[in-house]
């Protein structure tokens, strides 16, 4: 049933949802004066251009033009409706929403029962698996296996580890007894349908660890077989609430530590993360049976600059690192590599050498990307063979040529010492490769600015802003912050604004404050259905304007606004005068128009 959300309830949710806290769940924000800055989540960039105002409760990206308030942020980023956004924020703030107030109006509370049912079922499943593991005789195979893997009580509690019985319908019966629709549970990846009739559990005889989304809701499970059997590891399938390419194991739990340290450890699997956590590496995450995606990389970069890749040192592990490095580099991450010794995963390393040894190894045995490339290349070449040795040196010079000058000198010296070659000769050859690889000037500029997004919005431009446009923006900025300015402007401004978007926002603003004198600017921005105008309003609110606009400043802004159409008319007449056949008459007209222009400008 659709319901109207009362205005007072919206106000309560709005006041309880600080925009810095909400956006901070998605973006690593840093205080910069009166505002917070970070990497824009709406487009790819390496230099932060995204700004959030705690005072005004708005955000704006100076790179792509995205902007708005706490509601529009979640709507645009998550693709949610307004009603779903309100429900989400209400849930975070523990504010109850109405359930049965009917309305025929456009603003409705959407029916999200299927997604809600899936998440509630996953929570019930996690609780069931954990209870079986902790408190039942039937869960003893899981406990024995956990003891064999040296799981601690702290690990079990932190990761909510559970056990799925070696039976076919344990969870299916629990779900059915709690009145969950098993057809939806199949879609949620918790049960599977039999060919004949009925449903059976997807996870059986497995140590279970829940997988949370970015909001902390359990959306899937990973399972490790207890004893022999295949597949050894099993993850939940893709579902409406779980997308592997957008989810990192332990990200929600590790995010505060990742942000505090500005560093994340990326492992290949969930059990690796558990072993690292046990050793004191709490800022550890892992992919879930997939290669690192662009979305994974963006998620990491929004929370930290430094990423340490902790993969196996074997051929498969090195290949995975080679594929992962450019994905992380493309979003601006600083990367180091920690290669685990051959034959060891973090769990094995802890068993043999202890937790402190693993922690020390993960913190100290780190390679730069270039050092990893050199190590990796050596694994596939016989450096005793002259041809392969020369090919290795050629390949490394090409890679070194792409580094900064200090790094270039460091690795050239390393090559020189390792192969007893002249530093000068290596440097000259590297410079030749660098020149050969350098693109033409125009292409260089394109590469340099490839992460800069040119906005299609009229209010986003790097070129000098015309005086009348700047004046209109300043007045609108003042009006959005001070209601009294609205009436001061309307008293003086005769014909409105010249830019269509500015005039539209001006008209909406006057109408809103006239009809809703008790409401503020936050409500005004929410009332703007035109997203272009909402983004414009957010941009104008982010302008750095003085607390008060004097009468002299106001008169100057209005003068510039009202001068523009008159100057435009003079320009059109000047163009027409150029077409005059009589040169004397043409000169007279031009002189008269120049006089009028100077008079208008007060010169």
XYZ file of C-alpha atoms in Angstrom:
603
model
C 0.000 0.000 0.000
C 1.395 3.431 -0.898
C 1.512 6.050 1.832
C 2.040 9.791 2.066
C 4.976 10.824 4.192
C 3.835 13.665 6.473
C 5.753 16.919 6.227
C 6.629 16.910 9.907
C 8.082 13.401 9.532
C 10.207 14.540 6.580
C 11.474 17.457 8.659
C 12.367 15.080 11.500
C 14.286 12.793 9.121
C 16.007 15.732 7.431
C 17.152 17.181 10.745
C 18.433 13.776 11.899
C 20.402 13.117 8.687
C 23.577 15.180 8.661
C 24.844 15.354 5.084
C 28.490 14.955 6.124
C 27.702 11.721 7.969
C 25.588 10.318 5.122
C 28.041 11.194 2.329
C 30.888 10.121 4.609
C 29.600 6.547 4.304
C 30.473 6.708 0.599
C 33.260 9.270 0.289
C 36.414 9.847 2.316
C 35.814 13.461 3.327
C 38.502 15.768 4.673
C 37.851 19.086 6.421
C 38.978 22.020 4.323
C 38.129 25.287 5.996
C 34.363 25.552 6.467
C 33.660 22.697 4.041
C 34.582 19.073 3.443
C 36.204 17.779 0.269
C 36.769 14.414 -1.385
C 36.712 12.441 -4.615
C 33.429 12.715 -6.481
C 31.448 9.445 -6.404
C 29.571 10.435 -9.577
C 32.535 10.484 -11.982
C 36.101 9.211 -12.202
C 38.704 11.631 -10.902
C 42.075 11.564 -9.195
C 42.058 15.127 -7.857
C 39.205 15.917 -5.424
C 36.614 18.363 -6.785
C 33.683 17.296 -4.616
C 32.630 19.649 -1.824
C 30.160 19.254 1.049
C 28.845 22.045 3.263
C 27.840 20.967 6.751
C 26.469 24.421 7.470
C 24.211 24.534 4.393
C 23.612 20.750 4.144
C 24.349 20.636 0.407
C 27.048 19.144 -1.838
C 28.456 20.126 -5.208
C 31.048 18.694 -7.590
C 33.021 21.320 -9.477
C 34.097 18.662 -11.954
C 30.832 17.141 -13.194
C 28.204 19.510 -11.810
C 26.499 16.993 -9.511
C 24.857 18.675 -6.561
C 21.936 18.698 -4.166
C 21.060 17.730 -0.609
C 21.141 14.581 1.486
C 18.085 13.125 -0.301
C 19.251 13.801 -3.865
C 22.707 12.384 -3.056
C 21.288 8.950 -2.251
C 18.728 9.131 -5.063
C 21.414 9.869 -7.660
C 24.106 7.537 -6.303
C 21.973 4.531 -5.370
C 19.274 5.046 -8.010
C 16.598 5.057 -5.312
C 13.234 6.768 -5.433
C 12.591 9.625 -3.034
C 10.389 7.389 -0.901
C 13.026 4.658 -0.633
C 15.643 7.281 0.233
C 13.430 8.644 3.005
C 12.827 5.110 4.312
C 16.569 4.394 4.352
C 17.420 7.593 6.238
C 14.544 7.001 8.642
C 15.887 3.535 9.361
C 19.390 4.863 10.064
C 17.972 7.499 12.398
C 15.597 4.956 14.013
C 12.583 7.067 13.067
C 9.341 5.167 12.462
C 7.404 5.822 9.257
C 3.626 5.632 8.737
C 2.303 2.414 7.297
C -1.309 2.923 6.270
C -1.977 6.589 5.413
C -3.233 6.478 1.843
C -2.569 9.167 -0.768
C -3.142 9.728 -4.458
C -0.326 12.257 -4.627
C 2.952 11.616 -6.464
C 5.082 11.391 -3.334
C 4.509 7.865 -2.060
C 6.224 5.345 0.113
C 7.178 2.565 -2.311
C 6.509 -1.084 -1.735
C 9.964 -2.541 -1.072
C 8.703 -5.735 0.527
C 10.721 -8.099 -1.670
C 14.082 -6.477 -0.940
C 13.165 -6.075 2.720
C 12.160 -9.739 2.884
C 15.461 -10.804 1.326
C 17.486 -8.793 3.826
C 15.428 -9.965 6.804
C 15.771 -13.559 5.621
C 19.550 -13.177 5.352
C 19.640 -11.808 8.882
C 17.585 -14.771 10.087
C 19.806 -17.180 8.154
C 22.967 -15.654 9.662
C 21.480 -15.936 13.145
C 20.452 -19.544 12.459
C 23.874 -20.593 11.141
C 25.627 -18.841 14.062
C 23.338 -20.432 16.656
C 23.836 -23.899 15.171
C 27.599 -23.374 15.272
C 27.698 -22.010 18.805
C 25.038 -23.870 20.755
C 23.993 -27.196 19.169
C 25.371 -30.691 19.195
C 24.715 -30.885 15.438
C 27.058 -27.931 14.945
C 30.065 -29.791 16.363
C 31.634 -30.545 12.893
C 31.806 -26.796 12.317
C 33.335 -26.150 15.736
C 35.899 -28.914 15.271
C 36.893 -27.527 11.882
C 37.138 -23.991 13.337
C 39.419 -25.315 16.085
C 41.590 -27.035 13.478
C 41.904 -23.682 11.699
C 42.755 -21.993 15.029
C 39.766 -19.643 14.971
C 39.563 -17.585 18.142
C 36.412 -16.614 20.026
C 37.046 -13.012 18.982
C 37.163 -14.016 15.310
C 33.998 -16.062 15.575
C 32.156 -13.197 17.217
C 33.512 -10.434 14.924
C 32.788 -12.304 11.686
C 29.596 -13.968 13.005
C 30.847 -17.339 11.820
C 28.235 -20.068 11.541
C 27.731 -23.608 10.333
C 25.304 -25.015 7.760
C 24.277 -28.552 8.685
C 24.934 -31.417 6.320
C 21.207 -31.645 5.693
C 18.983 -30.622 2.801
C 16.197 -28.545 4.307
C 17.330 -27.004 7.614
C 17.229 -23.374 6.502
C 14.313 -23.897 4.117
C 12.174 -25.108 7.034
C 13.264 -22.196 9.269
C 12.363 -19.713 6.537
C 9.026 -21.381 5.888
C 8.194 -21.463 9.617
C 8.869 -17.713 9.726
C 6.439 -17.192 6.817
C 8.973 -16.244 4.169
C 7.952 -16.857 0.550
C 10.362 -19.559 -0.671
C 10.089 -18.399 -4.278
C 11.559 -15.080 -3.133
C 14.094 -16.941 -0.997
C 15.235 -18.788 -4.124
C 15.699 -15.446 -5.868
C 17.625 -14.288 -2.791
C 20.084 -17.169 -3.156
C 19.254 -18.923 0.105
C 17.460 -22.002 -1.254
C 17.122 -23.783 -4.580
C 14.061 -25.393 -6.136
C 13.871 -29.156 -6.583
C 13.049 -30.585 -10.004
C 10.064 -32.334 -8.481
C 8.667 -30.069 -5.755
C 9.843 -28.140 -2.744
C 13.106 -26.345 -1.936
C 16.473 -27.306 -0.479
C 19.277 -25.369 1.226
C 21.982 -23.868 -0.974
C 24.632 -24.160 1.767
C 25.237 -27.559 3.377
C 28.072 -28.853 5.565
C 29.941 -25.572 5.351
C 31.553 -23.109 7.683
C 29.525 -19.972 6.989
C 30.582 -16.316 7.077
C 28.072 -13.536 6.321
C 28.733 -10.902 3.655
C 27.543 -7.344 4.356
C 26.815 -4.538 1.923
C 28.030 -0.959 2.336
C 25.204 -0.242 4.772
C 25.978 -3.197 7.021
C 23.017 -5.308 5.884
C 23.765 -9.011 5.360
C 23.196 -9.706 1.657
C 25.007 -12.996 1.067
C 27.183 -15.755 2.474
C 30.465 -17.434 1.820
C 30.937 -21.057 2.764
C 33.992 -23.298 3.143
C 33.348 -27.040 2.901
C 33.994 -28.925 6.148
C 36.045 -31.965 5.224
C 36.275 -33.227 1.658
C 34.024 -32.114 -1.164
C 33.620 -29.703 -4.035
C 33.439 -26.855 -4.535
C 35.847 -26.032 -1.744
C 34.489 -22.475 -1.456
C 30.956 -21.393 -2.311
C 29.570 -17.860 -2.414
C 25.973 -16.736 -2.739
C 24.876 -16.157 -6.343
C 24.126 -12.708 -7.776
C 20.798 -11.469 -6.446
C 18.819 -8.205 -6.371
C 20.598 -7.336 -3.098
C 24.059 -8.798 -3.780
C 26.342 -7.910 -6.682
C 29.830 -9.372 -6.373
C 31.420 -6.715 -8.587
C 30.272 -4.025 -6.141
C 30.853 -5.816 -2.843
C 34.063 -6.344 -0.892
C 34.124 -8.746 2.025
C 34.554 -6.987 5.405
C 34.389 -3.504 3.832
C 31.606 -2.232 6.066
C 33.299 -3.478 9.232
C 36.799 -2.326 8.206
C 35.827 1.066 6.786
C 36.434 3.127 9.976
C 39.951 1.671 10.349
C 40.667 2.014 6.627
C 39.756 5.686 6.750
C 41.696 6.313 9.940
C 44.846 4.715 8.517
C 44.140 5.886 4.937
C 45.167 2.377 3.908
C 43.485 -0.887 2.916
C 44.869 -4.413 2.593
C 43.288 -6.291 -0.316
C 43.282 -10.097 -0.124
C 42.047 -12.817 -2.465
C 39.552 -14.440 -0.093
C 37.472 -14.060 3.046
C 39.514 -16.544 5.112
C 42.647 -14.528 4.317
C 40.930 -11.454 5.754
C 39.988 -13.391 8.897
C 43.581 -14.521 9.419
C 44.904 -10.991 8.888
C 42.315 -9.576 11.326
C 43.392 -12.146 13.897
C 46.983 -10.921 13.461
C 45.954 -7.316 14.076
C 45.459 -6.132 10.470
C 41.917 -4.810 10.914
C 41.808 -2.765 7.681
C 41.625 -5.855 5.474
C 39.080 -6.630 2.726
C 38.751 -9.182 -0.070
C 37.035 -9.758 -3.368
C 34.415 -12.502 -3.448
C 35.406 -14.936 -6.169
C 35.787 -12.264 -8.862
C 38.569 -10.117 -10.263
C 38.806 -6.586 -8.900
C 36.267 -4.436 -10.751
C 36.157 -0.716 -11.453
C 33.434 -0.399 -8.798
C 35.630 -2.206 -6.270
C 38.503 0.163 -7.045
C 36.296 3.248 -6.681
C 34.989 1.943 -3.365
C 38.537 1.501 -2.085
C 39.695 4.896 -3.334
C 36.750 6.683 -1.753
C 37.945 5.372 1.599
C 41.749 5.320 1.305
C 44.635 6.426 -0.880
C 46.967 3.496 -0.163
C 46.142 -0.084 -1.130
C 48.378 -3.068 -0.369
C 47.800 -6.110 -2.562
C 48.292 -9.293 -0.525
C 48.182 -12.153 -3.008
C 49.935 -15.485 -3.332
C 53.406 -15.303 -4.842
C 52.727 -18.133 -7.295
C 52.061 -17.709 -11.019
C 48.294 -17.297 -10.592
C 48.732 -14.779 -7.781
C 51.213 -12.670 -9.765
C 48.921 -12.707 -12.779
C 46.057 -11.469 -10.617
C 48.288 -8.651 -9.311
C 49.247 -7.635 -12.874
C 45.555 -7.313 -13.748
C 44.654 -5.523 -10.526
C 47.365 -2.826 -10.570
C 46.039 -0.806 -13.564
C 42.470 -0.936 -12.209
C 43.627 0.670 -8.960
C 45.980 3.093 -10.706
C 43.130 4.346 -12.878
C 41.273 5.621 -9.796
C 44.356 7.208 -8.241
C 45.374 4.639 -5.628
C 48.949 4.393 -4.356
C 49.805 0.706 -4.552
C 52.223 -1.609 -2.790
C 52.474 -5.374 -3.127
C 52.970 -7.980 -0.422
C 53.768 -11.387 -1.941
C 53.114 -14.219 0.463
C 55.775 -16.945 0.394
C 55.112 -19.824 -1.999
C 52.804 -22.407 -0.500
C 51.489 -20.132 2.267
C 48.210 -18.365 2.653
C 47.781 -16.031 5.671
C 46.163 -18.801 7.697
C 49.041 -21.222 7.020
C 51.583 -18.515 7.837
C 49.943 -17.878 11.212
C 49.918 -21.588 12.016
C 53.633 -21.946 11.357
C 55.094 -18.616 12.438
C 52.455 -16.963 14.620
C 50.213 -13.918 14.471
C 52.928 -11.357 15.209
C 55.063 -12.749 12.402
C 52.211 -12.392 9.900
C 51.519 -8.828 11.041
C 55.203 -7.930 10.667
C 55.364 -9.570 7.242
C 52.279 -7.709 5.980
C 53.594 -4.384 7.277
C 57.246 -4.706 6.297
C 57.644 -7.018 3.299
C 56.223 -4.551 0.799
C 57.204 -3.978 -2.818
C 56.558 -0.921 -4.925
C 54.739 -1.530 -8.197
C 58.036 -1.188 -10.089
C 59.837 -3.555 -7.731
C 57.039 -6.078 -8.236
C 57.307 -5.734 -12.021
C 61.028 -6.434 -11.841
C 60.510 -9.445 -9.574
C 57.628 -10.747 -11.680
C 59.525 -10.434 -14.967
C 62.452 -12.406 -13.564
C 60.203 -15.367 -12.781
C 59.567 -16.006 -16.468
C 63.088 -15.344 -17.813
C 66.401 -17.138 -17.654
C 68.749 -14.251 -16.934
C 71.746 -16.463 -17.621
C 70.649 -16.421 -21.252
C 72.002 -13.264 -22.941
C 68.950 -12.758 -25.176
C 66.465 -13.092 -22.320
C 68.627 -10.896 -20.094
C 68.689 -8.100 -22.683
C 64.940 -8.430 -23.223
C 64.409 -8.110 -19.465
C 66.528 -4.938 -19.339
C 64.651 -3.473 -22.346
C 61.290 -4.190 -20.729
C 62.360 -2.674 -17.410
C 63.696 0.487 -19.086
C 60.321 0.981 -20.754
C 58.595 0.637 -17.389
C 61.097 2.918 -15.633
C 60.600 5.565 -18.332
C 57.019 6.016 -17.085
C 58.100 6.783 -13.503
C 58.884 10.069 -11.756
C 62.510 11.246 -12.008
C 63.526 10.221 -8.446
C 62.150 6.721 -8.950
C 63.826 6.543 -12.348
C 67.239 7.214 -10.827
C 66.653 4.639 -8.068
C 65.751 1.792 -10.418
C 68.351 2.716 -13.042
C 71.008 2.437 -10.347
C 69.548 -0.922 -9.350
C 69.764 -2.193 -12.945
C 73.249 -0.763 -13.316
C 74.534 -2.509 -10.194
C 72.731 -5.786 -10.861
C 74.031 -6.228 -14.419
C 77.250 -4.196 -14.156
C 76.122 -1.730 -16.839
C 76.911 1.960 -17.216
C 74.331 4.188 -15.508
C 74.781 6.810 -18.254
C 74.115 4.292 -21.017
C 71.003 3.006 -19.272
C 69.813 6.583 -18.669
C 70.294 7.539 -22.330
C 68.404 4.458 -23.512
C 65.603 5.158 -21.040
C 65.369 8.777 -22.271
C 65.136 7.527 -25.853
C 62.269 5.263 -24.884
C 60.644 8.088 -22.917
C 60.749 10.423 -25.946
C 59.414 7.672 -28.183
C 56.534 7.001 -25.811
C 55.701 10.695 -25.289
C 52.526 11.581 -27.202
C 52.191 14.781 -29.264
C 51.493 18.012 -27.383
C 47.755 17.957 -27.985
C 47.490 14.333 -26.872
C 49.568 15.108 -23.772
C 47.054 17.737 -22.796
C 44.224 15.275 -23.317
C 45.956 12.695 -21.105
C 46.713 15.278 -18.452
C 43.081 16.227 -18.225
C 41.455 12.887 -18.864
C 39.929 12.789 -15.388
C 38.444 16.265 -15.765
C 34.816 16.169 -16.787
C 33.434 19.054 -18.824
C 30.018 19.853 -17.505
C 27.051 20.516 -19.752
C 25.628 22.890 -17.194
C 25.693 26.563 -18.126
C 26.824 27.444 -14.594
C 29.900 25.168 -14.859
C 32.682 26.730 -16.873
C 36.403 27.333 -16.462
C 36.318 30.385 -18.752
C 35.985 33.919 -17.317
C 32.373 34.531 -16.358
C 30.568 37.476 -17.955
C 29.733 40.292 -15.545
C 25.959 39.897 -15.823
C 26.153 36.119 -15.230
C 28.372 36.581 -12.182
C 25.999 39.247 -10.845
C 22.986 36.959 -11.291
C 24.733 34.094 -9.520
C 25.779 36.290 -6.620
C 22.251 37.622 -6.117
C 20.751 34.144 -6.274
C 23.379 32.931 -3.805
C 22.451 35.715 -1.387
C 18.722 35.015 -1.833
C 19.179 31.310 -1.095
C 20.831 32.180 2.210
C 18.735 35.140 3.325
C 14.985 35.481 2.725
C 15.158 39.241 3.227
C 17.416 39.440 0.143
C 14.607 37.963 -1.966
C 12.383 40.954 -1.257
C 15.242 43.461 -1.595
C 15.979 42.095 -5.071
C 12.345 42.018 -6.214
C 11.930 45.663 -5.214
C 14.845 46.772 -7.406
C 15.006 44.271 -10.287
C 12.578 45.289 -13.026
C 12.840 42.685 -15.795
C 14.257 39.616 -14.084
C 17.384 37.651 -14.943
C 18.919 37.174 -18.381
C 19.901 33.496 -18.079
C 16.885 31.182 -18.416
C 17.977 28.830 -15.617
C 18.610 31.761 -13.278
C 15.199 33.254 -14.057
C 13.480 29.893 -13.528
C 15.165 29.389 -10.141
C 14.303 32.996 -9.187
C 10.640 32.459 -10.077
C 10.457 29.154 -8.189
C 12.099 30.726 -5.142
C 9.667 33.673 -5.012
C 6.720 31.314 -5.423
C 7.988 28.945 -2.709
C 8.609 31.559 -0.022
C 5.259 33.199 -0.817
C 3.328 29.942 -0.444
C 5.432 28.443 2.376
C 6.774 31.284 4.523
C 7.376 28.881 7.399
C 9.767 26.640 5.406
C 13.463 27.034 4.712
C 15.944 26.568 1.882
C 16.424 22.839 2.587
C 12.744 22.285 1.852
C 12.989 24.531 -1.213
C 15.737 22.424 -2.772
C 13.732 19.260 -2.078
C 10.729 20.851 -3.799
C 12.647 21.351 -7.069
C 11.590 18.542 -9.394
C 13.896 19.810 -12.145
C 17.243 18.198 -11.280
C 19.119 20.804 -13.313
C 17.700 23.567 -11.123
C 18.387 21.560 -7.942
C 22.030 21.197 -8.955
C 22.202 24.900 -9.796
C 20.801 25.764 -6.358
C 23.386 23.521 -4.667
C 26.177 25.117 -6.692
C 25.008 28.640 -5.781
C 24.795 27.718 -2.102
C 28.431 26.596 -2.217
C 29.523 30.078 -3.343
C 31.592 31.967 -0.835
C 29.450 35.064 -0.238
C 29.611 37.611 2.558
C 27.086 37.488 5.351
C 25.475 40.727 4.178
C 25.026 42.407 0.810
C 25.186 46.206 1.088
C 22.822 48.467 -0.862
C 25.735 49.687 -2.984
C 26.712 46.103 -3.891
C 23.089 45.224 -4.616
C 22.690 48.247 -6.902
C 25.907 47.319 -8.720
C 24.744 43.716 -9.304
C 21.351 44.901 -10.608
C 23.013 47.508 -12.835
C 25.138 44.800 -14.492
C 22.087 42.568 -14.958
C 19.979 45.332 -16.496
C 22.855 46.624 -18.646
C 23.270 43.336 -20.480
C 20.166 43.398 -22.754
C 20.872 47.053 -23.598
C 24.477 46.226 -24.468
C 23.198 43.337 -26.553
C 20.930 45.703 -28.499
C 23.848 48.068 -29.140
C 25.961 45.148 -30.377
C 23.212 44.069 -32.798
C 22.913 47.654 -34.117
C 26.695 47.821 -34.552
C 26.573 44.669 -36.657
C 23.762 46.150 -38.752
C 25.705 49.413 -39.181
C 28.582 47.491 -40.738
C 26.240 46.534 -43.568
C 25.454 50.204 -44.338
C 26.440 50.986 -47.950
C 27.208 54.656 -47.286
C 30.579 54.720 -45.453
C 29.978 58.179 -43.974
C 26.567 57.195 -42.627
C 28.020 53.914 -41.328
C 30.757 55.791 -39.454
C 28.208 58.183 -37.948
C 26.064 55.284 -36.716
C 29.072 53.514 -35.230
C 30.193 56.663 -33.409
C 26.703 57.187 -32.004
C 26.518 53.578 -30.797
C 29.964 53.801 -29.191
C 28.812 56.957 -27.360
C 25.688 55.183 -26.092
C 27.730 52.190 -24.948
C 30.160 54.392 -23.016
C 27.282 56.317 -21.514
C 25.642 53.050 -20.450
C 28.864 51.813 -18.866
C 29.492 55.154 -17.197
C 32.741 55.781 -19.049
